[in-house]
Tab-separated table of C-alpha atoms in Angstrom:
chain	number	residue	atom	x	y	z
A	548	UNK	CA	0.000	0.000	0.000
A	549	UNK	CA	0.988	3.761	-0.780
A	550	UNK	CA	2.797	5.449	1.809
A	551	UNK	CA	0.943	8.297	1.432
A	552	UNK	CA	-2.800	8.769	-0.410
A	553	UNK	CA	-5.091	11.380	-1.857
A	554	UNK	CA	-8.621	11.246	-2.496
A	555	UNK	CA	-9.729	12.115	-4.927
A	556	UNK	CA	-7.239	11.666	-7.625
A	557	UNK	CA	-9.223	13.449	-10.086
A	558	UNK	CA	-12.321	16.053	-9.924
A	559	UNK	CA	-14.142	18.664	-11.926
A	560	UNK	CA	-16.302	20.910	-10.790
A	561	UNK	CA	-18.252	24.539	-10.815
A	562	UNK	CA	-17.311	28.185	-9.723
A	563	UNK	CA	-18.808	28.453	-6.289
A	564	UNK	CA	-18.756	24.656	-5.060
A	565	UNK	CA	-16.668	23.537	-1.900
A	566	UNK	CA	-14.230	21.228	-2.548
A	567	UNK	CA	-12.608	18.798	0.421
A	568	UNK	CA	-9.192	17.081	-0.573
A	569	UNK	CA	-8.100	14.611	1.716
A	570	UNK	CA	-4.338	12.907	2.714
A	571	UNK	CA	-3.481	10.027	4.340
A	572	UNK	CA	-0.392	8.657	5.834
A	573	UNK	CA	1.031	5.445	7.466
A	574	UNK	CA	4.812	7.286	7.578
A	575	UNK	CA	4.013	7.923	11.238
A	576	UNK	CA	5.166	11.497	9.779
A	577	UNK	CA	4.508	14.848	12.153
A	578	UNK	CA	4.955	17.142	9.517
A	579	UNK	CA	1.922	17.434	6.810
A	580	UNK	CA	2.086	19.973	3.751
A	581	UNK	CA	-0.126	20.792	0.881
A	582	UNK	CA	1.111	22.272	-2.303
A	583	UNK	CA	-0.258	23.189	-5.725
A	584	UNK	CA	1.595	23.217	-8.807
A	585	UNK	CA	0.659	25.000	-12.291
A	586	UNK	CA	1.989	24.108	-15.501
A	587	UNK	CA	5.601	25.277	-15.482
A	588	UNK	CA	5.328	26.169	-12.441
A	589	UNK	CA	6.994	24.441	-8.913
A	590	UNK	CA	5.404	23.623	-6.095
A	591	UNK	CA	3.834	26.253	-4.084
A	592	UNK	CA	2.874	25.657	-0.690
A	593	UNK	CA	-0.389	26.577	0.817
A	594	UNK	CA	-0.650	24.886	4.337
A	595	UNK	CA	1.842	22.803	6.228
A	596	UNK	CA	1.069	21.024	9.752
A	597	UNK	CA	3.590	20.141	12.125
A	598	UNK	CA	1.387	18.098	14.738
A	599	UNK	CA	-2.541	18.573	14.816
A	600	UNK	CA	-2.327	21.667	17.003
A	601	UNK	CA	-0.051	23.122	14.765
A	602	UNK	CA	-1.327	24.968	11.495
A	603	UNK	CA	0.392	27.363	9.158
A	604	UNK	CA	-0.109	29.402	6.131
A	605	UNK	CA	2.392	28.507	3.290
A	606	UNK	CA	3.153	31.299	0.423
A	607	UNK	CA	-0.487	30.981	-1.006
A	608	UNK	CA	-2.695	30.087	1.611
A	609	UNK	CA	-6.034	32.598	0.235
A	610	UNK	CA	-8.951	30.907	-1.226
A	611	UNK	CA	-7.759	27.737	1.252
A	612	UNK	CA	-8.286	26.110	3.953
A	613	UNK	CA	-7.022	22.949	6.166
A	614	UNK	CA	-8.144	20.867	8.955
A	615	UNK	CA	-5.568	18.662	10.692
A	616	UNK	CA	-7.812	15.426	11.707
A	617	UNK	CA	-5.396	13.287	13.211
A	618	UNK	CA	-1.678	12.542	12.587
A	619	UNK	CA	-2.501	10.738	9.693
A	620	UNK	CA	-4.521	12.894	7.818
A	621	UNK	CA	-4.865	16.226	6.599
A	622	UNK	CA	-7.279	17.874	4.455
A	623	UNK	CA	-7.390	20.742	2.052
A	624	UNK	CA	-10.736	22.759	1.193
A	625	UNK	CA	-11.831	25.091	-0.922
A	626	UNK	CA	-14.469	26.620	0.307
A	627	UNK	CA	-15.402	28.094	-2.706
A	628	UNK	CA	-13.673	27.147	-5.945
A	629	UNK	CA	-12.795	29.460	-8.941
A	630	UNK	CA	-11.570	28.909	-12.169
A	631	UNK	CA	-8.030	29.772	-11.492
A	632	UNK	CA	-7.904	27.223	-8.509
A	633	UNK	CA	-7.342	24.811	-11.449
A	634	UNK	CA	-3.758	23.009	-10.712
A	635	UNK	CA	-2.549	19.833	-9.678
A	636	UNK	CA	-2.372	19.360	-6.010
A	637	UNK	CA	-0.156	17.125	-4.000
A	638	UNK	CA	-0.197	16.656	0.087
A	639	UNK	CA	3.962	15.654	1.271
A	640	UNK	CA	4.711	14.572	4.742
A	641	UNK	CA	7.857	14.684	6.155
A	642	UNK	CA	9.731	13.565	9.424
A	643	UNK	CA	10.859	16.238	12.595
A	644	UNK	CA	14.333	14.815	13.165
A	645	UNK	CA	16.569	17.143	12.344
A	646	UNK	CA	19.301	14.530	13.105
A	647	UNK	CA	17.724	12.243	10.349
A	648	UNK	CA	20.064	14.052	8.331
A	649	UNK	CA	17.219	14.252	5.265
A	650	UNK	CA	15.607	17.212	6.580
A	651	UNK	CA	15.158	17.970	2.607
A	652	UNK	CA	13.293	14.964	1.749
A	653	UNK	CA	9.558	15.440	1.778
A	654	UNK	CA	7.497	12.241	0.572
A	655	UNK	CA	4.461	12.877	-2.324
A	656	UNK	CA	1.362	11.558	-2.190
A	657	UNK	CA	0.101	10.476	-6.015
A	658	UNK	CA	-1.992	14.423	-6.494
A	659	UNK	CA	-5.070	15.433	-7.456
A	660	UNK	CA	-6.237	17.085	-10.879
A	661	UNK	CA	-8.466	19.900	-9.771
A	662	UNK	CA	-10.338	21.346	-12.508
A	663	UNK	CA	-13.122	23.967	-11.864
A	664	UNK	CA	-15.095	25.528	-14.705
B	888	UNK	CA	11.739	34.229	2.042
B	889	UNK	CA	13.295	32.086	-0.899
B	890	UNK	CA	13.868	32.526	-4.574
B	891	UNK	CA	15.315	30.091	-6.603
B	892	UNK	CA	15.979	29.979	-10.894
B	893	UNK	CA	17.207	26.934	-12.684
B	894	UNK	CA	16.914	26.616	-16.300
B	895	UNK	CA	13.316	25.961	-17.529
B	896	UNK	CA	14.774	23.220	-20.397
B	897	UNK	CA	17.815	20.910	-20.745
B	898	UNK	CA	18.709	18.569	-23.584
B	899	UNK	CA	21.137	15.616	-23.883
B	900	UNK	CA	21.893	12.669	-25.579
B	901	UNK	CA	21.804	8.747	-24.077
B	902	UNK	CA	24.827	8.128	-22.356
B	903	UNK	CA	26.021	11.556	-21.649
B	904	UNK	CA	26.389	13.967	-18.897
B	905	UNK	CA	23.910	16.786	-17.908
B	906	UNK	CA	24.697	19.505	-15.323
B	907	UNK	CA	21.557	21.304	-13.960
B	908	UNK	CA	22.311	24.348	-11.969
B	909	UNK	CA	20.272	25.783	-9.373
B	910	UNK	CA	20.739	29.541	-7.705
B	911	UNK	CA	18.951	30.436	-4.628
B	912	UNK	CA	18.163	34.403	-2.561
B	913	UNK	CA	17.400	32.571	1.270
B	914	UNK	CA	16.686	33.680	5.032
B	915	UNK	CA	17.053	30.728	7.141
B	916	UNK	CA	18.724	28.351	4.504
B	917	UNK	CA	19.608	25.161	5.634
B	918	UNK	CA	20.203	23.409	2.787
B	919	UNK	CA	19.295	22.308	-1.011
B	920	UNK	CA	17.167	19.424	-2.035
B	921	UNK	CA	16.540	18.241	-5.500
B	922	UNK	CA	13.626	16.065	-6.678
B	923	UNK	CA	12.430	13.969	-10.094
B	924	UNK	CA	8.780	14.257	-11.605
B	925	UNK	CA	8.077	12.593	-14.632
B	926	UNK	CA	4.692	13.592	-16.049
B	927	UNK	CA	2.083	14.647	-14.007
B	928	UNK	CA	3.319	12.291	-11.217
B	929	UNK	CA	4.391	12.536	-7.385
B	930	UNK	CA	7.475	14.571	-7.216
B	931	UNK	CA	10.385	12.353	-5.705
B	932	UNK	CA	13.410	12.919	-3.432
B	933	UNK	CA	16.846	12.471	-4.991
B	934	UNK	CA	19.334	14.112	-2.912
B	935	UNK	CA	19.738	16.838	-0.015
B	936	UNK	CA	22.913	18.753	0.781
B	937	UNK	CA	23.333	20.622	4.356
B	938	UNK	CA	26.847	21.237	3.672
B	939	UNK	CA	29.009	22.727	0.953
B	940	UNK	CA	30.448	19.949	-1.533
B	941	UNK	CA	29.594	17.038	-3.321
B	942	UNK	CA	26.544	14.156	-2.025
B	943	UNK	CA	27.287	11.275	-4.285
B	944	UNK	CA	24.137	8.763	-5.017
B	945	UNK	CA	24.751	6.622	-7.626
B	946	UNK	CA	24.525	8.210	-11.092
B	947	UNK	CA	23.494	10.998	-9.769
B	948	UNK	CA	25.700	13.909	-7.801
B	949	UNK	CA	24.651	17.029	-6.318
B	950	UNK	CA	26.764	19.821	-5.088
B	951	UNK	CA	26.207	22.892	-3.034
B	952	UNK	CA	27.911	26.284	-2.221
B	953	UNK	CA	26.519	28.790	0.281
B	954	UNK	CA	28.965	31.180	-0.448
B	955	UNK	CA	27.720	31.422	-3.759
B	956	UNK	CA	24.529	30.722	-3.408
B	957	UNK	CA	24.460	27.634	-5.759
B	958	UNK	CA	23.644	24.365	-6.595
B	959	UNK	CA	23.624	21.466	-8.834
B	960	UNK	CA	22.626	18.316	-10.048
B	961	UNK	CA	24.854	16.301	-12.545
B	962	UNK	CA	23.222	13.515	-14.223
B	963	UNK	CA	25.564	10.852	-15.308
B	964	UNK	CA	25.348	7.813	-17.585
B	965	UNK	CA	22.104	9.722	-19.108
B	966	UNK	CA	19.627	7.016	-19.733
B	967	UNK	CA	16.099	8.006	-21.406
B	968	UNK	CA	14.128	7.109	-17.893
B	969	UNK	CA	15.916	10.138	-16.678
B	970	UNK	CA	13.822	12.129	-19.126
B	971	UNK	CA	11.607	14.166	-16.333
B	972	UNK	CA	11.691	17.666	-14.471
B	973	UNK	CA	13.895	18.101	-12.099
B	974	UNK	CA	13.454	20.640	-8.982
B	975	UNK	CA	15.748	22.631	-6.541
B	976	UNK	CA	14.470	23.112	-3.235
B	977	UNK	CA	15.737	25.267	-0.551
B	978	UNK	CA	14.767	24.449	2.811
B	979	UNK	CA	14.514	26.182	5.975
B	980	UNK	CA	13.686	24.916	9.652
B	981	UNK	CA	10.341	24.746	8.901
B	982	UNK	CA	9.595	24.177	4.802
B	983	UNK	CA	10.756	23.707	1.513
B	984	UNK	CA	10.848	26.504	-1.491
B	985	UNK	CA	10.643	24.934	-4.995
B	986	UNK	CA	12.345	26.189	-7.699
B	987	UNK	CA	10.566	26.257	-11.342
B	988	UNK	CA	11.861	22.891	-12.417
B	989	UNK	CA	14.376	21.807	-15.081
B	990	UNK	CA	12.379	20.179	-18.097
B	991	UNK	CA	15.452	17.341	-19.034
B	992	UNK	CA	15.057	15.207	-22.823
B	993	UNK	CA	17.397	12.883	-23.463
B	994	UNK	CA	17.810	11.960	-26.837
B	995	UNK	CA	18.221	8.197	-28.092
């Protein structure tokens, strides 16, 4: 099984619906991020979680919003989708230790093609 | 905040060598990261360097210098599975800033 999930993979929808992406993980990970990325672009973070007390806003955070259920999961809404919220968007967990000596290496989940007309 | 700028396209032939470069503006660098994404998939870790010089994984190298600000990947052995975008990351204590990406063709 995949490390790390999203549901849905893929979904279209209309200007004005909320929108609930969800991310699972069996890492055992603290740290939970969600990023978007356009065409050309790189990834562009709009929430990252370092325990489920802990919530922050990542370089493009408006038009978002998360909820940190548990450790394991971590969802991304948008509470009311517009056209240019189209992207691909990928959840990433990573582990605390500094010491780990990887603090660099964040692990994908598969994404999700957004598409909203 | 971070900025980082990498080429947007690299080509090469099978068998060769590619260099990607990677320079980065930081506040609270720690260190560089690279990653692989081949089309439309989950981006994946290749390599992370915390300290200047060379991290050595298999085909692939990566080398960082904070006094200059820079970075790179070198590709070696260039086989056409390593035809993919690549990505620079800098990271700080508490996230990672991703680069544009590096659109890399090899060529049979």
């Amino acid at each position: 099984d995949a490390d790390v999930t999203q549901t849905p993979r893929n979904r279209i929808t209309k200007t004005g619906k909320r929108i609930m992406l969800e991310c699972s993980q069996t890492k055992g990970h603290d740290r939970m991020y969600w990023y978007r990325q356009d065409p050309g672009l790189g990834l562009r973070l709009i929430y990252y979680s370092f325990d489920v007390k802990d919530i922050n806003k990542g370089e493009i955070s408006d038009g978002y919003s998360v909820s940190r259920q548990a450790q394991a999961k971590f969802s991304l809404s948008l509470e009311s989708a517009i056209p240019n919220q189209t992207a691909l968007y990928f959840c990433a967990t990573s582990d605390r230790s500094p010491t780990s000596g990887r603090l660099g290496e964040q692990f994908f989940g598969p994404g999700t093609r957004l598409t909203v007309l | 905040g971070q900025s980082l700028e990498q080429p947007s396209e690299v080509t090469a032939v099978e068998g060769a060598i590619v260099q990607i470069n990677c320079t980065y503006q930081t506040s609270g660098f720690y260190g560089l990261s690279w990653y692989q994404q081949h089309d439309g998939g989950a981006p994946t870790f290749l390599s992370y360097n915390g300290l200047d010089g060379l991290e050595e994984t298999g085909r692939f190298s990566s080398f960082l210098s904070r006094s200059d600000s820079y970075g790179y990947l070198l590709l070696q052995e260039l086989q056409m599975k390593d035809s993919a975008s690549y990505f620079c990351a800098a990271g700080s204590a508490r996230q990672l800033t991703f680069g544009s990406g590096t659109q890399l063709t090899v060529l049979p």
